[in-house]
Short mmCIF file of C-alpha atoms and ligand atoms in Angstrom, two decimals:
data_model
loop_
_atom_site.label_atom_id
_atom_site.label_comp_id
_atom_site.label_asym_id
_atom_site.label_seq_id
_atom_site.Cartn_x
_atom_site.Cartn_y
_atom_site.Cartn_z
CA MET A 1 -34.64 -13.50 23.81
CA LEU A 2 -35.09 -10.33 21.84
CA GLU A 3 -31.51 -9.39 22.46
CA PHE A 4 -30.39 -12.81 21.32
CA LEU A 5 -32.36 -12.45 18.12
CA THR A 6 -31.08 -9.00 17.27
CA ARG A 7 -27.56 -10.15 17.93
CA LEU A 8 -28.04 -13.16 15.73
CA PHE A 9 -29.38 -11.01 12.94
CA SER A 10 -26.82 -8.29 13.18
CA ARG A 11 -24.08 -10.87 13.15
CA GLU A 12 -25.51 -12.45 10.06
CA SER A 13 -25.68 -9.17 8.26
CA SER A 14 -22.15 -8.12 9.20
CA THR A 15 -20.43 -8.68 5.90
CA SER A 16 -16.84 -9.74 5.35
CA LYS A 17 -16.10 -6.15 4.34
CA ASP A 18 -17.36 -4.91 7.71
CA ILE A 19 -15.30 -7.50 9.51
CA ALA A 20 -12.24 -6.50 7.48
CA LYS A 21 -12.79 -2.84 8.26
CA GLU A 22 -13.28 -3.44 11.98
CA ARG A 23 -10.19 -5.66 12.23
CA LEU A 24 -8.17 -3.11 10.33
CA ARG A 25 -9.42 -0.29 12.56
CA LEU A 26 -8.39 -2.16 15.71
CA VAL A 27 -4.99 -3.24 14.44
CA LEU A 28 -4.23 0.34 13.38
CA VAL A 29 -5.14 1.67 16.84
CA HIS A 30 -2.37 -0.55 18.22
CA ASP A 31 0.08 0.18 15.39
CA ARG A 32 -0.35 3.93 15.61
CA ALA A 33 -0.09 3.99 19.40
CA GLY A 34 3.10 1.93 19.13
CA VAL A 35 1.71 -0.65 21.55
CA SER A 36 3.40 -3.99 21.01
CA PRO A 37 1.93 -7.38 21.92
CA GLN A 38 4.77 -7.73 24.45
CA LEU A 39 3.76 -4.50 26.16
CA LEU A 40 0.15 -5.64 26.37
CA GLN A 41 1.26 -9.01 27.71
CA ALA A 42 3.34 -7.35 30.42
CA LEU A 43 0.41 -5.09 31.29
CA LYS A 44 -1.86 -8.12 31.51
CA SER A 45 0.48 -9.98 33.87
CA GLU A 46 0.69 -6.99 36.22
CA LEU A 47 -3.07 -6.51 36.12
CA ILE A 48 -3.59 -10.14 37.05
CA LYS A 49 -1.18 -9.78 39.95
CA VAL A 50 -2.89 -6.71 41.35
CA ILE A 51 -6.46 -7.82 40.87
CA SER A 52 -5.77 -11.28 42.27
CA ASN A 53 -5.15 -9.63 45.62
CA TYR A 54 -8.81 -8.75 45.74
CA MET A 55 -10.68 -11.30 43.68
CA GLU A 56 -10.21 -14.57 41.91
CA ILE A 57 -10.24 -13.94 38.17
CA ASP A 58 -10.30 -16.10 35.08
CA GLU A 59 -6.81 -15.50 33.75
CA GLN A 60 -7.50 -17.26 30.46
CA GLY A 61 -10.54 -15.13 29.77
CA LEU A 62 -8.80 -11.85 30.52
CA GLU A 63 -8.73 -9.48 27.58
CA VAL A 64 -6.88 -6.19 27.41
CA ASN A 65 -6.98 -4.11 24.25
CA LEU A 66 -6.88 -0.62 22.91
CA ASP A 67 -9.85 0.80 21.12
CA SER A 68 -10.65 4.16 19.67
CA SER A 69 -13.69 6.24 19.01
CA GLU A 70 -13.86 9.83 17.85
CA ASN A 71 -10.13 10.54 18.15
CA GLN A 72 -9.92 9.08 21.65
CA VAL A 73 -7.92 5.97 22.39
CA ALA A 74 -9.07 3.91 25.36
CA LEU A 75 -7.71 0.90 27.16
CA ILE A 76 -10.47 -1.68 27.35
CA ALA A 77 -10.10 -4.53 29.82
CA ASN A 78 -12.54 -7.40 30.13
CA ILE A 79 -11.81 -9.31 33.31
CA PRO A 80 -14.10 -12.24 34.16
CA ILE A 81 -14.34 -12.77 37.92
CA LYS A 82 -14.62 -16.31 39.26
CA GLN A 83 -15.10 -15.41 42.89
CA MET A 84 -14.72 -12.49 45.23
CA LYS A 85 -12.26 -13.13 47.99
CA ARG A 86 -14.17 -13.32 51.22
CA LEU A 87 -11.65 -11.73 53.46
CA PRO A 88 -13.19 -8.63 54.97
CA GLU A 89 -9.85 -7.13 55.91
CA ASN A 90 -8.77 -7.36 52.28
CA ILE A 91 -11.75 -5.50 51.04
CA VAL A 92 -11.59 -2.82 53.66
CA SER A 93 -7.89 -2.14 53.90
CA GLY A 94 -6.14 -4.16 51.23
CA PRO A 95 -3.62 -6.93 51.74
CA MET B 1 14.92 20.43 -12.29
CA GLY B 2 12.58 17.46 -12.59
CA GLU B 3 10.33 15.91 -9.99
CA VAL B 4 11.34 12.72 -8.15
CA ILE B 5 8.40 10.48 -7.24
CA VAL B 6 8.84 7.27 -5.24
CA VAL B 7 6.32 4.42 -5.54
CA THR B 8 6.01 2.56 -2.22
CA SER B 9 3.69 0.08 -0.51
CA GLY B 10 5.07 -1.73 2.51
CA LYS B 11 3.47 -5.03 1.64
CA GLY B 12 5.01 -6.87 -1.29
CA GLY B 13 3.30 -7.79 -4.52
CA VAL B 14 0.58 -5.14 -4.50
CA GLY B 15 1.64 -3.53 -7.78
CA LYS B 16 4.49 -1.02 -7.23
CA THR B 17 6.53 -2.15 -10.21
CA THR B 18 3.46 -2.41 -12.44
CA THR B 19 2.48 1.12 -11.40
CA THR B 20 5.99 2.51 -11.95
CA ALA B 21 6.21 1.04 -15.45
CA ASN B 22 2.77 2.26 -16.47
CA LEU B 23 3.19 5.78 -15.12
CA GLY B 24 6.56 6.00 -16.85
CA VAL B 25 5.21 4.89 -20.19
CA GLY B 26 2.13 7.10 -19.78
CA LEU B 27 4.09 10.25 -18.99
CA ALA B 28 6.57 9.59 -21.80
CA ALA B 29 3.69 9.00 -24.22
CA LEU B 30 2.54 12.54 -23.46
CA GLY B 31 5.94 13.81 -24.54
CA HIS B 32 7.73 14.08 -21.19
CA LYS B 33 11.31 13.06 -20.54
CA VAL B 34 11.04 10.31 -17.94
CA ALA B 35 13.61 8.19 -16.08
CA LEU B 36 12.62 5.14 -14.07
CA ILE B 37 14.90 3.93 -11.29
CA ASP B 38 14.65 0.33 -10.15
CA ALA B 39 15.62 0.58 -6.48
CA ASP B 40 14.79 -3.03 -5.73
CA ILE B 41 18.45 -4.00 -5.45
CA GLY B 42 19.01 -7.74 -5.75
CA LEU B 43 15.50 -8.39 -7.13
CA ARG B 44 15.41 -6.53 -10.38
CA ASN B 45 11.99 -6.51 -12.05
CA LEU B 46 11.28 -3.29 -13.84
CA ASP B 47 13.51 -4.19 -16.81
CA VAL B 48 11.40 -7.29 -17.47
CA LEU B 49 8.14 -5.39 -17.24
CA LEU B 50 9.39 -2.97 -19.86
CA GLY B 51 10.87 -5.73 -22.03
CA LEU B 52 14.38 -4.31 -21.63
CA GLU B 53 16.02 -7.24 -19.84
CA ASN B 54 18.37 -7.98 -22.74
CA ARG B 55 19.80 -4.50 -22.95
CA ILE B 56 21.35 -4.10 -19.53
CA VAL B 57 25.07 -3.48 -19.40
CA TYR B 58 25.53 -1.33 -16.30
CA ASP B 59 23.24 -0.91 -13.31
CA LEU B 60 22.47 1.44 -10.44
CA THR B 61 25.31 0.30 -8.18
CA ASP B 62 27.78 0.70 -11.07
CA VAL B 63 26.78 4.36 -11.21
CA THR B 64 26.87 5.01 -7.46
CA GLY B 65 30.12 3.02 -7.21
CA GLY B 66 31.72 5.14 -9.95
CA ARG B 67 32.29 2.21 -12.32
CA CYS B 68 30.43 3.93 -15.16
CA ARG B 69 28.84 7.23 -16.01
CA LEU B 70 25.11 7.79 -15.54
CA LYS B 71 24.58 8.15 -19.31
CA GLN B 72 26.11 4.71 -19.92
CA ALA B 73 23.77 2.99 -17.47
CA LEU B 74 20.49 4.59 -18.59
CA ILE B 75 18.68 2.34 -21.08
CA LYS B 76 16.40 3.81 -23.75
CA ASP B 77 12.96 2.22 -23.95
CA LYS B 78 12.11 0.31 -27.12
CA HIS B 79 8.58 1.55 -27.69
CA CYS B 80 8.53 4.83 -25.97
CA GLU B 81 10.55 7.87 -27.00
CA GLY B 82 11.74 9.82 -23.97
CA LEU B 83 11.56 6.94 -21.50
CA HIS B 84 14.75 5.68 -19.81
CA LEU B 85 15.47 3.01 -17.22
CA LEU B 86 18.21 2.77 -14.63
CA PRO B 87 18.15 -0.93 -13.73
CA ALA B 88 18.84 -2.39 -10.30
CA SER B 89 21.77 -4.69 -9.89
CA GLN B 90 20.77 -8.30 -9.65
CA THR B 91 23.82 -9.58 -7.81
CA LYS B 92 24.53 -7.08 -5.06
CA ASP B 93 22.63 -6.75 -1.81
CA LYS B 94 20.76 -3.69 -0.58
CA THR B 95 23.73 -2.43 1.40
CA ALA B 96 25.62 -1.83 -1.86
CA VAL B 97 24.00 1.64 -1.88
CA ASN B 98 23.29 4.11 0.90
CA PRO B 99 20.70 6.89 1.18
CA GLU B 100 23.23 9.68 0.55
CA GLU B 101 24.34 8.08 -2.71
CA MET B 102 20.72 7.61 -3.76
CA LYS B 103 19.92 11.23 -3.01
CA LYS B 104 22.83 12.40 -5.14
CA LEU B 105 21.83 10.01 -7.93
CA CYS B 106 18.24 11.27 -7.97
CA GLN B 107 19.42 14.87 -8.07
CA ASP B 108 21.75 14.13 -10.99
CA ILE B 109 19.00 12.37 -12.94
CA ALA B 110 16.48 15.09 -12.19
CA GLN B 111 18.79 17.56 -13.94
CA GLU B 112 18.10 15.82 -17.22
CA PHE B 113 14.56 14.49 -16.84
CA GLU B 114 11.17 16.03 -16.08
CA TYR B 115 9.95 13.04 -14.10
CA VAL B 116 12.06 10.55 -12.16
CA ILE B 117 10.04 7.62 -10.81
CA VAL B 118 11.64 5.32 -8.23
CA ASP B 119 10.33 1.77 -7.83
CA CYS B 120 10.70 0.93 -4.14
CA PRO B 121 11.27 -2.58 -2.80
CA ALA B 122 8.77 -4.11 -0.36
CA GLY B 123 9.44 -3.71 3.35
CA ILE B 124 10.60 -0.90 5.59
CA GLU B 125 14.31 -1.58 5.84
CA GLN B 126 17.39 -0.23 4.10
CA GLY B 127 15.99 -0.73 0.61
CA PHE B 128 13.01 1.43 1.50
CA ARG B 129 15.21 4.12 3.07
CA ASN B 130 17.39 4.15 -0.04
CA ALA B 131 14.43 4.44 -2.37
CA ILE B 132 12.82 7.38 -0.59
CA ALA B 133 16.06 9.26 0.10
CA GLY B 134 15.98 11.40 -3.04
CA ALA B 135 12.21 11.71 -3.48
CA ASP B 136 10.19 14.93 -3.57
CA LYS B 137 6.85 13.15 -3.57
CA ALA B 138 5.54 9.71 -2.69
CA ILE B 139 2.85 7.42 -4.02
CA VAL B 140 1.57 4.60 -1.81
CA VAL B 141 0.06 1.58 -3.56
CA THR B 142 -2.29 -0.75 -1.73
CA THR B 143 -4.86 -3.42 -2.51
CA PRO B 144 -8.21 -3.46 -0.67
CA GLU B 145 -7.08 -6.07 1.85
CA VAL B 146 -6.50 -5.77 5.59
CA ALA B 147 -2.78 -6.63 5.55
CA ALA B 148 -1.98 -4.36 2.59
CA VAL B 149 -3.86 -1.37 4.05
CA ARG B 150 -2.23 -1.92 7.42
CA ASP B 151 1.22 -1.84 5.84
CA ALA B 152 0.23 1.21 3.80
CA ASP B 153 -0.61 2.97 7.06
CA ARG B 154 2.81 2.10 8.43
CA ILE B 155 4.50 3.37 5.28
CA ILE B 156 2.53 6.62 5.37
CA GLY B 157 3.79 7.16 8.92
CA LEU B 158 7.39 6.48 7.91
CA LEU B 159 7.13 8.74 4.85
CA GLU B 160 5.80 11.59 6.94
CA ALA B 161 8.56 11.05 9.49
CA ALA B 162 11.02 11.37 6.58
CA GLU B 163 9.44 14.73 5.60
CA LEU B 164 7.64 13.26 2.59
CA ARG B 165 4.32 14.83 3.44
CA ASN B 166 0.92 14.14 1.86
CA PRO B 167 1.66 10.90 0.04
CA LYS B 168 -0.97 10.02 -2.56
CA LEU B 169 -2.78 6.69 -2.56
CA ILE B 170 -3.40 4.29 -5.44
CA ILE B 171 -5.82 1.45 -4.75
CA ASN B 172 -4.87 -1.40 -7.07
CA ARG B 173 -6.65 -4.64 -8.00
CA PHE B 174 -10.02 -3.19 -7.12
CA ARG B 175 -12.96 -5.52 -7.70
CA TYR B 176 -16.21 -3.67 -8.09
CA LYS B 177 -18.37 -6.76 -7.90
CA MET B 178 -16.90 -7.88 -4.59
CA VAL B 179 -17.32 -4.40 -3.15
CA GLN B 180 -20.95 -4.42 -4.22
CA GLN B 181 -21.45 -7.76 -2.53
CA LYS B 182 -19.84 -6.19 0.53
CA ASP B 183 -17.02 -8.68 0.42
CA MET B 184 -14.31 -6.10 -0.17
CA MET B 185 -13.59 -2.78 1.46
CA SER B 186 -14.76 0.16 -0.61
CA ILE B 187 -12.73 3.16 -1.73
CA GLU B 188 -14.43 5.25 0.96
CA ASP B 189 -13.60 2.70 3.68
CA ILE B 190 -9.92 2.76 2.81
CA ILE B 191 -9.63 6.53 2.42
CA ASP B 192 -11.54 6.97 5.65
CA ILE B 193 -9.10 4.74 7.53
CA LEU B 194 -5.85 6.00 6.00
CA ALA B 195 -6.83 9.67 5.79
CA VAL B 196 -4.79 10.42 2.64
CA ASP B 197 -5.59 11.82 -0.79
CA LEU B 198 -6.61 9.38 -3.48
CA LEU B 199 -4.61 9.46 -6.70
CA GLY B 200 -6.51 6.71 -8.44
CA VAL B 201 -8.17 3.31 -8.43
CA VAL B 202 -6.96 0.56 -10.76
CA PRO B 203 -9.31 -2.36 -11.32
CA GLU B 204 -8.24 -5.97 -11.19
CA ASP B 205 -7.57 -6.77 -14.83
CA GLU B 206 -6.19 -9.85 -16.58
CA GLN B 207 -4.89 -7.55 -19.27
CA VAL B 208 -2.15 -6.46 -16.82
CA VAL B 209 -0.75 -9.97 -16.92
CA VAL B 210 -1.16 -10.27 -20.69
CA SER B 211 0.75 -7.04 -21.28
CA THR B 212 3.43 -7.97 -18.75
CA ASN B 213 3.97 -11.29 -20.49
CA LYS B 214 4.80 -9.41 -23.67
CA GLY B 215 7.05 -6.86 -22.00
CA GLU B 216 4.51 -4.15 -22.70
CA SER B 217 2.50 -1.83 -20.48
CA VAL B 218 -1.24 -2.02 -20.14
CA ILE B 219 -1.48 1.77 -20.30
CA GLN B 220 -0.82 1.49 -24.04
CA ASP B 221 -3.80 -0.81 -24.45
CA GLU B 222 -6.54 1.65 -25.41
CA ARG B 223 -9.34 -0.74 -24.60
CA SER B 224 -8.22 -2.09 -21.24
CA ARG B 225 -9.85 -0.76 -18.09
CA SER B 226 -6.69 -0.79 -16.01
CA GLY B 227 -4.98 1.09 -18.84
CA GLN B 228 -7.69 3.74 -18.67
CA ALA B 229 -7.20 3.98 -14.90
CA PHE B 230 -3.45 4.48 -15.33
CA ARG B 231 -4.00 7.09 -18.06
CA ASN B 232 -6.23 9.00 -15.64
CA ILE B 233 -3.59 8.79 -12.91
CA VAL B 234 -0.95 10.17 -15.28
CA ARG B 235 -3.12 13.18 -15.99
CA ARG B 236 -3.75 13.72 -12.28
CA ILE B 237 0.02 13.65 -11.69
CA LYS B 238 0.24 16.42 -14.27
CA GLY B 239 -2.20 18.40 -12.18
CA GLU B 240 -5.40 17.89 -14.13
CA ALA B 241 -8.63 17.24 -12.22
CA ILE B 242 -9.88 13.98 -13.68
CA PRO B 243 -12.87 12.29 -12.01
CA LEU B 244 -12.70 8.60 -11.09
CA MET B 245 -13.74 6.38 -13.95
CA ASN B 246 -16.84 4.23 -13.69
CA LEU B 247 -15.59 1.08 -12.01
CA ASN B 248 -18.69 -0.96 -12.69
CA GLN B 249 -17.51 -3.11 -15.55
CA ASN B 250 -20.71 -5.07 -15.70
CA GLY B 251 -22.99 -2.12 -16.11
CA MET B 252 -25.29 -2.54 -19.11
CA LEU B 253 -23.99 0.56 -20.83
CA ASN B 254 -20.38 -0.49 -20.44
CA LYS B 255 -21.08 -3.95 -21.76
CA LEU B 256 -22.74 -2.44 -24.77
CA ARG B 257 -19.87 -0.04 -25.30
CA ARG B 258 -17.40 -2.87 -25.21
CA ILE B 259 -19.40 -4.97 -27.61
CA ILE B 260 -19.59 -2.18 -30.14
CA GLY B 261 -15.93 -1.40 -29.54
CA LEU B 262 -16.23 2.01 -27.94
CA LYS B 263 -14.27 0.97 -24.89
N1 LIG C 301 -4.49 -4.32 -11.56
C1 LIG C 301 -3.98 -5.57 -11.64
N2 LIG C 301 -4.74 -6.59 -12.13
C2 LIG C 301 -4.23 -7.84 -12.20
N3 LIG C 301 -2.99 -8.19 -11.82
C3 LIG C 301 -2.19 -7.22 -11.33
C4 LIG C 301 -2.63 -5.87 -11.21
N4 LIG C 301 -1.62 -5.14 -10.69
C5 LIG C 301 -0.58 -6.00 -10.49
N5 LIG C 301 -0.92 -7.25 -10.87
C6 LIG C 301 -0.05 -8.44 -10.80
O1 LIG C 301 0.37 -8.59 -9.46
C7 LIG C 301 1.69 -9.10 -9.42
C8 LIG C 301 2.57 -8.21 -8.56
O2 LIG C 301 2.73 -6.95 -9.18
P1 LIG C 301 4.07 -6.09 -9.03
O3 LIG C 301 5.26 -6.91 -9.36
O4 LIG C 301 3.86 -4.83 -9.78
O5 LIG C 301 4.02 -5.82 -7.47
P2 LIG C 301 5.18 -5.17 -6.57
O6 LIG C 301 4.47 -4.39 -5.52
O7 LIG C 301 6.17 -4.46 -7.40
O8 LIG C 301 5.85 -6.48 -5.94
P3 LIG C 301 7.22 -6.54 -5.09
O9 LIG C 301 6.85 -6.08 -3.71
O10 LIG C 301 7.59 -7.99 -5.12
O11 LIG C 301 8.22 -5.65 -5.75
C9 LIG C 301 2.17 -9.20 -10.86
O12 LIG C 301 2.06 -10.51 -11.29
C10 LIG C 301 1.22 -8.30 -11.61
O13 LIG C 301 1.03 -8.73 -12.94
MG1 LIG C 302 8.32 -4.69 -7.46
#
């Protein structure tokens, strides 16, 4: 509840200038790294292929992006899992 | 040998031509010999801003193509002693000139003038490469919007790749009130993101349009705020350390000053 409230409030107080700055920051991380949408899309497809061997994931909800903080660029992936595959041999030794 | 400065932006319509015209008029008003080059081949604009559209006989591609001499193509400004314009051709396409020819042209003009200012077309293609080919220094113009700043970042990268290091930034169409309401990125935000030196901040000002309509430059309007901003930029280009002007146009003191005609 508390978390919900603080989130609500912080979202309300994030001004259009802050949104602009954050969007700009993110788009420049991609521009400067020379990472094209096509490259990210290809990366996504391969990730889905690999991860699907182990678990069932929500392909629509999958997000892969670059982000940066303090001169470090990181690849951030958010991969919602629908279900773990219940095949013990998969988990132990792979497909 | 004069200095060749190119005015770039990436995104279109942010104020390159307006800036070029005003800096030209401002430098000439201080007694310098200035030539402006309209490098926006096919979309000539600078002549209209200066009110010189009826005087064009030859243009840039006539000079590079050897159809006339440089002296014949340079147009003298009406109001401003010492200011000259080399207009762009309106009919040819960008490929009518190449970077080598532009470099040679800039060198030739810089023999005769103290400042040569090149108005760059929008975009990052051939027109851009032509415009920067002969430049010693670069100015990047942006507005405080996401798309414009993004393109400015791209341009800064391309300029540095072309050995035009340390480009200077002009933030145009700045709206103090919106920044105060946190609905527009501030000067600090933009400088922080682009990591370049600031050359000046020009406020959004209807007077720019009024002057343009008349074929005049707002820098000659003593009372306009954008004119003051451009006058400051001119002095910074000359190497003087001029602080940023007060951008708060609605401050009580400024209102009072305007009412009693001090500003
Ligand atoms: N500070 C300002 N306040 C108000 N209007 C402005 C200001 N600066 C520029 N403008 C207006 O914005 C428009 C675009 O300006 P300008 O032609 O100088 O941009 P540009 O970058 O040269 O465009 P292009 O990319 O098409 O060559 C013009 O109508 C001009 O009058
Ligand atoms: Mg222009």
